[in-house]
Amino acid sequence: MSILSTSLSRIKESPTIAITQKARLLKESGKEVIALASGEPDFDTPDNIKAAAIKAIKEGQTKYTPVDGTTELKKAIVNKFKKENNLSFEVDNITVGTGGKQVIYNCILATINPGDEVIIPAPYWVSYPDMVLLAGGTPKFVECDEQSDFKISANQLDKLITNKTKWFILNSPGNPTGMCYSRSELIEIVKVLKKYKHVNILTDDIYEHILYQDKKGANDSRFVNILEIDDSLKDRTLVVNGVSKAYAMTGWRIGYAAGPKSLIKAIQKIQSQSTTNPSSISQAAAVEALNGDQSFIHSRALEFKKRRDFVVKALNSTNGLTCVNPQGAFYVFPNCKKLMNKKTTSGKIIKNDTDFASYLLEETGVAIVQGSAFGLEGYFRISYATSMQILEKALMKIKTFCESLK
């Protein structure tokens, strides 16, 4: 008799973590590896944030805090939502977790019953479906193609909703595509959601501040949360965010969310039986991140845009690849379907995007993630959250590999 839970068989290891581990092992064996698989900014955490953490340590802020965050941090989050998103919340509407991933997992675990359905547009962040499966729910996918910029339409959403639908997950700007829903697109989605009062909305805004203003002065180029369109959805919406991406604080592990008080209380209950509070020092640093100087966010977004422009141009000049231009985050999601059934110089046949990613890593040392890991076959994800020097070298290797295929 196995010691393992049967629920474990429903899920798989995170593909991004798996490819990162494979790349690490190759590197340890002496092979040069360029890792473009991990969604982690290469910028350092700003000095004022690090100083706030050091100050907290020196002042002895090293004890337990309230389960789902300090009042000081919750107030900073309330202020952030009001100032940046024109959303009004109270402290009791806020929860803080050990990263945005935990906040989402807590929410799913606290609300899903067997048979409940969760609508997840594909391509999607790899963890959404497995969280739903672990909780006993059923992920319902809808493929969103290049023609729609990998975004779900209001019509698609309308057709997918049933009386079993518990949640609709909206990630904008999105991982893995970098695409962002415009105000006009959200208006149409809101019209659908208002028809179905039983459907809850989880909006994952973790890449909110990494958005490129390609349409100068256009209202549609500004980040918009769905509650800014219609706050009547507020009693069934959880707004998830965090400090990891915009503030280069991935290792500090602070995510947060705002939602109905009953849901926030349920999330707190789940967290009280798992990690309890996030790190007290990380919370002190997050207060400074949200309340302190924000000017660096714009300059870093400009650097990401410069990298995006280079990567997209390089991919589109590579035989067999095409790449749409993402609007935010720090990912591109190129199409590699034209390379299927081609042979590598070592004679291996590329049958799918998993083969493409695996052989690329083996032969060039460049680590990417296959599109099928995100629910859409025939693509791959590159994270350009690294230096231009590294990107130039990696894209040259990718070009050489692709153009060597027969």
Tab-separated table of C-alpha atoms in Angstrom, residues 7-389:
chain	number	residue	atom	x	y	z
A	7	SER	CA	-4.721	13.307	-5.029
A	8	LEU	CA	-1.010	13.615	-5.819
A	9	SER	CA	-1.542	11.557	-8.969
A	10	ARG	CA	-3.798	14.298	-10.357
A	11	ILE	CA	-0.972	16.808	-10.670
A	12	LYS	CA	2.475	17.098	-12.225
A	13	GLU	CA	5.682	18.800	-11.165
A	14	SER	CA	5.857	22.446	-12.211
A	15	PRO	CA	7.382	22.373	-15.738
A	16	THR	CA	9.236	25.638	-15.183
A	17	ILE	CA	10.865	24.250	-12.048
A	18	ALA	CA	11.614	20.963	-13.844
A	19	ILE	CA	13.391	22.650	-16.769
A	20	THR	CA	15.284	24.914	-14.363
A	21	GLN	CA	16.448	21.845	-12.447
A	22	LYS	CA	17.556	20.097	-15.657
A	23	ALA	CA	19.498	23.197	-16.676
A	24	ARG	CA	21.110	23.342	-13.234
A	25	LEU	CA	22.254	19.726	-13.505
A	26	LEU	CA	23.758	20.365	-16.948
A	27	LYS	CA	25.556	23.393	-15.585
A	28	GLU	CA	26.933	21.390	-12.661
A	29	SER	CA	28.256	18.815	-15.145
A	30	GLY	CA	30.357	21.538	-16.754
A	31	LYS	CA	28.130	22.547	-19.682
A	32	GLU	CA	27.527	26.235	-20.367
A	33	VAL	CA	23.833	26.950	-19.782
A	34	ILE	CA	21.806	30.069	-20.510
A	35	ALA	CA	18.625	29.963	-18.445
A	36	LEU	CA	15.660	31.710	-20.063
A	37	ALA	CA	13.097	29.574	-18.254
A	38	SER	CA	12.591	31.288	-14.915
A	39	GLY	CA	10.259	34.244	-14.405
A	40	GLU	CA	12.568	36.209	-12.146
A	41	PRO	CA	13.765	39.798	-12.696
A	42	ASP	CA	17.544	40.100	-12.870
A	43	PHE	CA	17.431	43.501	-11.157
A	44	ASP	CA	18.392	43.728	-7.497
A	45	THR	CA	15.912	44.644	-4.769
A	46	PRO	CA	16.143	48.449	-4.329
A	47	ASP	CA	18.397	49.650	-1.494
A	48	ASN	CA	15.642	51.443	0.439
A	49	ILE	CA	13.697	48.182	0.663
A	50	LYS	CA	16.743	46.224	1.839
A	51	ALA	CA	17.467	48.975	4.378
A	52	ALA	CA	13.927	48.673	5.771
A	53	ALA	CA	14.466	44.945	6.282
A	54	ILE	CA	17.783	45.513	8.054
A	55	LYS	CA	16.150	48.138	10.270
A	56	ALA	CA	13.359	45.689	11.153
A	57	ILE	CA	15.929	43.067	12.151
A	58	LYS	CA	17.834	45.534	14.316
A	59	GLU	CA	14.614	46.640	15.999
A	60	GLY	CA	13.739	43.037	16.854
A	61	GLN	CA	10.816	42.595	14.469
A	62	THR	CA	11.608	38.896	14.329
A	63	LYS	CA	8.546	37.426	16.044
A	64	TYR	CA	5.288	35.958	14.807
A	65	THR	CA	2.910	38.435	13.187
A	66	PRO	CA	-0.842	38.074	12.640
A	67	VAL	CA	-1.510	35.016	10.466
A	68	ASP	CA	-2.272	36.867	7.245
A	69	GLY	CA	-0.134	39.975	7.610
A	70	THR	CA	0.635	42.935	9.804
A	71	THR	CA	-1.788	45.823	10.047
A	72	GLU	CA	0.950	48.155	8.781
A	73	LEU	CA	1.404	46.131	5.601
A	74	LYS	CA	-2.334	45.750	5.078
A	75	LYS	CA	-2.738	49.529	5.338
A	76	ALA	CA	0.016	49.982	2.751
A	77	ILE	CA	-1.825	47.563	0.445
A	78	VAL	CA	-5.141	49.384	0.960
A	79	ASN	CA	-3.379	52.632	0.049
A	80	LYS	CA	-1.782	51.045	-3.026
A	81	PHE	CA	-5.150	49.891	-4.372
A	82	LYS	CA	-6.694	53.317	-3.785
A	83	LYS	CA	-3.807	55.299	-5.262
A	84	GLU	CA	-2.960	53.114	-8.256
A	85	ASN	CA	-6.220	51.354	-9.114
A	86	ASN	CA	-8.919	53.601	-7.650
A	87	LEU	CA	-10.216	50.623	-5.660
A	88	SER	CA	-11.458	51.102	-2.100
A	89	PHE	CA	-10.852	48.359	0.460
A	90	GLU	CA	-10.622	48.108	4.240
A	91	VAL	CA	-7.933	46.294	6.193
A	92	ASP	CA	-10.339	43.373	6.717
A	93	ASN	CA	-10.519	42.932	2.942
A	94	ILE	CA	-6.772	42.194	2.727
A	95	THR	CA	-4.777	38.986	3.096
A	96	VAL	CA	-0.992	38.564	2.867
A	97	GLY	CA	0.656	35.253	2.029
A	98	THR	CA	4.017	33.667	1.338
A	99	GLY	CA	3.956	34.740	-2.296
A	100	GLY	CA	1.077	35.230	-4.696
A	101	LYS	CA	1.072	31.479	-5.386
A	102	GLN	CA	0.107	30.697	-1.795
A	103	VAL	CA	-2.639	33.308	-1.800
A	104	ILE	CA	-4.190	31.757	-4.920
A	105	TYR	CA	-3.802	28.227	-3.559
A	106	ASN	CA	-5.423	29.247	-0.251
A	107	CYS	CA	-8.340	30.753	-2.169
A	108	ILE	CA	-8.873	27.661	-4.323
A	109	LEU	CA	-8.608	25.314	-1.334
A	110	ALA	CA	-11.025	27.429	0.690
A	111	THR	CA	-13.725	27.573	-1.992
A	112	ILE	CA	-13.658	24.524	-4.278
A	113	ASN	CA	-15.956	21.537	-3.717
A	114	PRO	CA	-15.837	18.313	-5.773
A	115	GLY	CA	-17.454	18.979	-9.140
A	116	ASP	CA	-16.857	22.740	-9.100
A	117	GLU	CA	-15.449	24.089	-12.369
A	118	VAL	CA	-12.806	26.760	-12.853
A	119	ILE	CA	-12.487	28.467	-16.248
A	120	ILE	CA	-8.826	28.904	-17.205
A	121	PRO	CA	-7.913	30.506	-20.548
A	122	ALA	CA	-4.998	28.741	-22.274
A	123	PRO	CA	-2.135	29.429	-22.436
A	124	TYR	CA	-2.097	29.766	-18.660
A	125	TRP	CA	0.323	30.005	-15.757
A	126	VAL	CA	1.293	26.401	-15.061
A	127	SER	CA	0.046	26.232	-11.456
A	128	TYR	CA	-3.603	27.237	-11.940
A	129	PRO	CA	-4.908	23.836	-13.146
A	130	ASP	CA	-2.990	21.763	-10.607
A	131	MET	CA	-4.227	23.893	-7.730
A	132	VAL	CA	-7.792	23.268	-8.877
A	133	LEU	CA	-7.144	19.526	-9.259
A	134	LEU	CA	-5.576	19.260	-5.795
A	135	ALA	CA	-8.673	20.897	-4.332
A	136	GLY	CA	-10.917	18.358	-6.094
A	137	GLY	CA	-12.223	20.770	-8.728
A	138	THR	CA	-12.311	20.569	-12.521
A	139	PRO	CA	-10.285	22.968	-14.696
A	140	LYS	CA	-12.147	24.013	-17.866
A	141	PHE	CA	-9.801	25.240	-20.566
A	142	VAL	CA	-10.414	27.386	-23.603
A	143	GLU	CA	-7.625	27.750	-26.165
A	144	CYS	CA	-6.867	31.345	-27.091
A	145	ASP	CA	-4.869	31.630	-30.303
A	146	GLU	CA	-2.478	34.161	-31.806
A	147	GLN	CA	-5.255	35.836	-33.767
A	148	SER	CA	-6.833	36.882	-30.453
A	149	ASP	CA	-3.448	37.761	-28.918
A	150	PHE	CA	-3.893	34.679	-26.704
A	151	LYS	CA	-6.824	36.330	-24.880
A	152	ILE	CA	-10.266	34.917	-24.140
A	153	SER	CA	-13.190	36.696	-25.783
A	154	ALA	CA	-16.450	37.538	-24.073
A	155	ASN	CA	-18.220	35.141	-26.461
A	156	GLN	CA	-15.890	32.258	-25.554
A	157	LEU	CA	-16.408	32.919	-21.851
A	158	ASP	CA	-20.185	33.023	-22.245
A	159	LYS	CA	-20.215	29.595	-23.935
A	160	LEU	CA	-18.033	28.017	-21.255
A	161	ILE	CA	-19.994	29.015	-18.139
A	162	THR	CA	-22.248	26.344	-16.605
A	163	ASN	CA	-24.134	26.070	-13.323
A	164	LYS	CA	-21.008	24.332	-11.954
A	165	THR	CA	-18.675	27.260	-12.690
A	166	LYS	CA	-17.175	28.527	-9.422
A	167	TRP	CA	-14.282	30.712	-10.669
A	168	PHE	CA	-13.039	32.478	-13.772
A	169	ILE	CA	-9.284	33.206	-13.654
A	170	LEU	CA	-8.014	36.299	-15.443
A	171	ASN	CA	-4.251	36.940	-15.642
A	172	SER	CA	-3.265	40.295	-17.149
A	173	PRO	CA	-0.548	41.051	-18.155
A	174	GLY	CA	-0.314	37.321	-18.625
A	175	ASN	CA	2.194	34.570	-18.098
A	176	PRO	CA	3.369	33.061	-20.502
A	177	THR	CA	2.278	35.442	-23.283
A	178	GLY	CA	2.756	38.933	-21.840
A	179	MET	CA	-0.606	39.959	-23.282
A	180	CYS	CA	-2.787	42.477	-21.448
A	181	TYR	CA	-6.554	42.938	-21.564
A	182	SER	CA	-7.610	46.409	-22.652
A	183	ARG	CA	-10.409	48.424	-21.110
A	184	SER	CA	-12.657	47.737	-24.103
A	185	GLU	CA	-12.042	43.974	-23.876
A	186	LEU	CA	-12.779	43.958	-20.142
A	187	ILE	CA	-16.024	45.879	-20.692
A	188	GLU	CA	-17.302	43.037	-22.883
A	189	ILE	CA	-16.152	40.370	-20.392
A	190	VAL	CA	-17.900	42.238	-17.566
A	191	LYS	CA	-21.169	42.159	-19.531
A	192	VAL	CA	-20.970	38.354	-19.554
A	193	LEU	CA	-20.008	38.041	-15.874
A	194	LYS	CA	-22.915	40.242	-14.803
A	195	LYS	CA	-25.285	37.690	-16.347
A	196	TYR	CA	-23.960	34.886	-14.126
A	197	LYS	CA	-24.136	35.903	-10.476
A	198	HIS	CA	-22.713	32.573	-9.247
A	199	VAL	CA	-19.352	33.012	-11.031
A	200	ASN	CA	-16.468	34.396	-8.973
A	201	ILE	CA	-13.514	36.200	-10.536
A	202	LEU	CA	-9.862	35.752	-9.596
A	203	THR	CA	-7.781	38.467	-11.222
A	204	ASP	CA	-4.026	37.857	-11.052
A	205	ASP	CA	-2.312	41.236	-11.499
A	206	ILE	CA	1.232	40.281	-10.475
A	207	TYR	CA	2.748	41.864	-13.641
A	208	GLU	CA	0.692	45.056	-13.346
A	209	HIS	CA	3.703	47.395	-13.336
A	210	ILE	CA	5.542	45.733	-16.207
A	211	LEU	CA	3.408	47.157	-19.002
A	212	TYR	CA	4.565	48.820	-22.212
A	213	GLN	CA	2.868	51.969	-23.423
A	214	ASP	CA	3.063	51.145	-27.126
A	215	LYS	CA	0.041	53.308	-27.905
A	216	LYS	CA	1.178	56.639	-26.521
A	217	GLY	CA	-1.645	58.466	-24.812
A	218	ALA	CA	-4.187	55.736	-25.528
A	219	ASN	CA	-6.489	54.777	-22.666
A	220	ASP	CA	-6.357	51.137	-23.745
A	221	SER	CA	-2.605	50.982	-23.068
A	222	ARG	CA	-2.971	51.601	-19.308
A	223	PHE	CA	-3.347	48.696	-16.895
A	224	VAL	CA	-6.971	48.271	-15.858
A	225	ASN	CA	-8.342	45.952	-13.188
A	226	ILE	CA	-11.769	44.479	-13.904
A	227	LEU	CA	-13.254	46.192	-10.817
A	228	GLU	CA	-12.368	49.561	-12.337
A	229	ILE	CA	-14.823	48.687	-15.098
A	230	ASP	CA	-17.652	47.726	-12.728
A	231	ASP	CA	-17.312	47.621	-8.944
A	232	SER	CA	-20.614	45.766	-8.626
A	233	LEU	CA	-18.457	42.624	-9.101
A	234	LYS	CA	-16.566	43.449	-5.911
A	235	ASP	CA	-18.446	40.997	-3.692
A	236	ARG	CA	-17.254	38.062	-5.870
A	237	THR	CA	-13.790	39.149	-6.994
A	238	LEU	CA	-10.378	38.391	-5.510
A	239	VAL	CA	-7.632	40.758	-6.705
A	240	VAL	CA	-4.221	39.091	-6.366
A	241	ASN	CA	-0.902	40.920	-6.536
A	242	GLY	CA	2.502	40.953	-4.859
A	243	VAL	CA	5.885	42.591	-4.612
A	244	SER	CA	7.965	39.914	-6.345
A	245	LYS	CA	8.012	41.135	-9.959
A	246	ALA	CA	7.760	44.940	-9.886
A	247	TYR	CA	10.101	45.316	-6.903
A	248	ALA	CA	12.467	42.421	-7.764
A	249	MET	CA	11.599	40.697	-4.477
A	250	THR	CA	11.012	37.116	-5.624
A	251	GLY	CA	12.964	35.585	-2.748
A	252	TRP	CA	11.215	37.686	-0.104
A	253	ARG	CA	7.978	35.723	-0.731
A	254	ILE	CA	5.237	38.293	-0.215
A	255	GLY	CA	1.973	38.147	-2.124
A	256	TYR	CA	-1.338	39.719	-1.221
A	257	ALA	CA	-4.964	39.940	-2.254
A	258	ALA	CA	-8.097	41.981	-1.680
A	259	GLY	CA	-11.564	40.472	-1.660
A	260	PRO	CA	-14.853	39.977	0.209
A	261	LYS	CA	-14.349	39.759	3.961
A	262	SER	CA	-15.897	36.281	4.192
A	263	LEU	CA	-13.450	34.934	1.614
A	264	ILE	CA	-10.497	36.697	3.245
A	265	LYS	CA	-11.447	35.139	6.574
A	266	ALA	CA	-11.617	31.669	4.944
A	267	ILE	CA	-8.181	32.194	3.374
A	268	GLN	CA	-6.837	33.200	6.784
A	269	LYS	CA	-8.252	29.991	8.257
A	270	ILE	CA	-6.441	27.873	5.633
A	271	GLN	CA	-3.188	29.753	6.167
A	272	SER	CA	-3.424	29.344	9.930
A	273	GLN	CA	-3.080	25.589	9.412
A	274	SER	CA	-0.202	25.745	6.926
A	275	THR	CA	2.555	28.372	6.999
A	276	THR	CA	0.909	30.783	9.450
A	277	ASN	CA	2.372	34.263	8.898
A	278	PRO	CA	4.770	35.268	6.119
A	279	SER	CA	8.258	36.343	7.228
A	280	SER	CA	8.065	39.351	9.548
A	281	ILE	CA	11.187	40.846	7.952
A	282	SER	CA	9.815	40.430	4.434
A	283	GLN	CA	6.600	42.144	5.505
A	284	ALA	CA	8.539	45.130	6.831
A	285	ALA	CA	10.410	45.318	3.520
A	286	ALA	CA	7.122	45.110	1.592
A	287	VAL	CA	5.739	48.096	3.523
A	288	GLU	CA	8.679	50.164	2.291
A	289	ALA	CA	8.278	48.779	-1.230
A	290	LEU	CA	4.655	49.910	-1.434
A	291	ASN	CA	5.058	53.211	0.453
A	292	GLY	CA	8.524	54.233	-0.731
A	293	ASP	CA	10.005	55.603	-3.938
A	294	GLN	CA	8.336	54.147	-7.037
A	295	SER	CA	10.368	55.936	-9.725
A	296	PHE	CA	12.601	52.961	-10.519
A	297	ILE	CA	9.593	50.924	-11.692
A	298	HIS	CA	9.241	53.037	-14.840
A	299	SER	CA	12.931	52.945	-15.709
A	300	ARG	CA	13.049	49.165	-15.261
A	301	ALA	CA	9.955	48.752	-17.437
A	302	LEU	CA	11.739	50.734	-20.147
A	303	GLU	CA	14.698	48.345	-19.915
A	304	PHE	CA	12.347	45.359	-20.191
A	305	LYS	CA	10.742	46.972	-23.248
A	306	LYS	CA	14.171	47.386	-24.875
A	307	ARG	CA	14.853	43.690	-24.282
A	308	ARG	CA	11.408	42.711	-25.567
A	309	ASP	CA	11.921	44.638	-28.791
A	310	PHE	CA	15.269	42.942	-29.381
A	311	VAL	CA	13.984	39.434	-28.614
A	312	VAL	CA	10.853	39.742	-30.772
A	313	LYS	CA	12.860	41.071	-33.727
A	314	ALA	CA	15.486	38.304	-33.363
A	315	LEU	CA	12.858	35.550	-33.185
A	316	ASN	CA	10.943	36.852	-36.195
A	317	SER	CA	14.181	36.883	-38.210
A	318	THR	CA	14.801	33.204	-37.398
A	319	ASN	CA	13.642	30.653	-39.981
A	320	GLY	CA	10.758	28.563	-38.661
A	321	LEU	CA	9.796	30.899	-35.811
A	322	THR	CA	7.226	33.677	-35.498
A	323	CYS	CA	6.499	35.793	-32.441
A	324	VAL	CA	3.720	38.245	-31.608
A	325	ASN	CA	4.651	41.394	-29.705
A	326	PRO	CA	3.704	41.126	-25.982
A	327	GLN	CA	2.259	44.123	-24.178
A	328	GLY	CA	3.653	43.471	-20.713
A	329	ALA	CA	5.392	41.114	-18.252
A	330	PHE	CA	8.816	39.823	-19.380
A	331	TYR	CA	7.933	36.850	-21.559
A	332	VAL	CA	7.550	36.090	-25.240
A	333	PHE	CA	5.599	33.106	-26.556
A	334	PRO	CA	6.936	32.245	-30.027
A	335	ASN	CA	5.354	29.817	-32.472
A	336	CYS	CA	7.614	26.893	-33.458
A	337	LYS	CA	5.073	24.736	-35.361
A	338	LYS	CA	7.022	25.008	-38.625
A	339	LEU	CA	9.910	23.141	-36.983
A	340	MET	CA	7.903	20.036	-36.163
A	341	ASN	CA	9.102	16.798	-37.807
A	342	LYS	CA	12.481	18.335	-38.607
A	343	LYS	CA	15.740	16.614	-37.621
A	344	THR	CA	18.547	17.951	-35.451
A	345	THR	CA	22.175	17.611	-36.539
A	346	SER	CA	22.371	14.528	-34.285
A	347	GLY	CA	19.446	12.937	-36.113
A	348	LYS	CA	16.736	13.431	-33.493
A	349	ILE	CA	13.245	14.180	-34.825
A	350	ILE	CA	11.347	17.075	-33.248
A	351	LYS	CA	7.843	15.666	-32.790
A	352	ASN	CA	6.461	18.333	-30.446
A	353	ASP	CA	7.392	21.457	-28.518
A	354	THR	CA	8.687	19.379	-25.599
A	355	ASP	CA	11.222	17.795	-27.943
A	356	PHE	CA	12.136	21.234	-29.253
A	357	ALA	CA	12.825	22.573	-25.745
A	358	SER	CA	14.717	19.427	-24.697
A	359	TYR	CA	16.953	19.219	-27.783
A	360	LEU	CA	17.622	22.954	-27.723
A	361	LEU	CA	18.856	22.648	-24.133
A	362	GLU	CA	20.943	19.550	-24.866
A	363	GLU	CA	22.608	20.932	-28.002
A	364	THR	CA	22.959	24.654	-27.222
A	365	GLY	CA	22.600	24.969	-23.447
A	366	VAL	CA	19.675	27.396	-23.812
A	367	ALA	CA	16.837	26.627	-21.379
A	368	ILE	CA	13.296	27.568	-22.409
A	369	VAL	CA	9.868	26.136	-21.477
A	370	GLN	CA	7.649	24.284	-23.962
A	371	GLY	CA	4.257	25.795	-24.743
A	372	SER	CA	2.372	22.598	-23.904
A	373	ALA	CA	3.344	23.172	-20.264
A	374	PHE	CA	1.090	26.237	-20.450
A	375	GLY	CA	-1.723	24.422	-22.234
A	376	LEU	CA	-0.921	25.328	-25.857
A	377	GLU	CA	1.116	22.974	-28.057
A	378	GLY	CA	3.499	24.292	-30.717
A	379	TYR	CA	4.949	27.239	-28.821
A	380	PHE	CA	7.634	27.960	-26.226
A	381	ARG	CA	8.226	30.590	-23.570
A	382	ILE	CA	11.306	32.735	-23.188
A	383	SER	CA	11.840	34.935	-20.157
A	384	TYR	CA	13.828	38.025	-21.115
A	385	ALA	CA	14.337	39.033	-17.480
A	386	THR	CA	18.088	38.888	-17.967
A	387	SER	CA	20.824	41.083	-19.425
A	388	MET	CA	20.954	42.156	-23.059
A	389	GLN	CA	24.382	40.531	-23.358
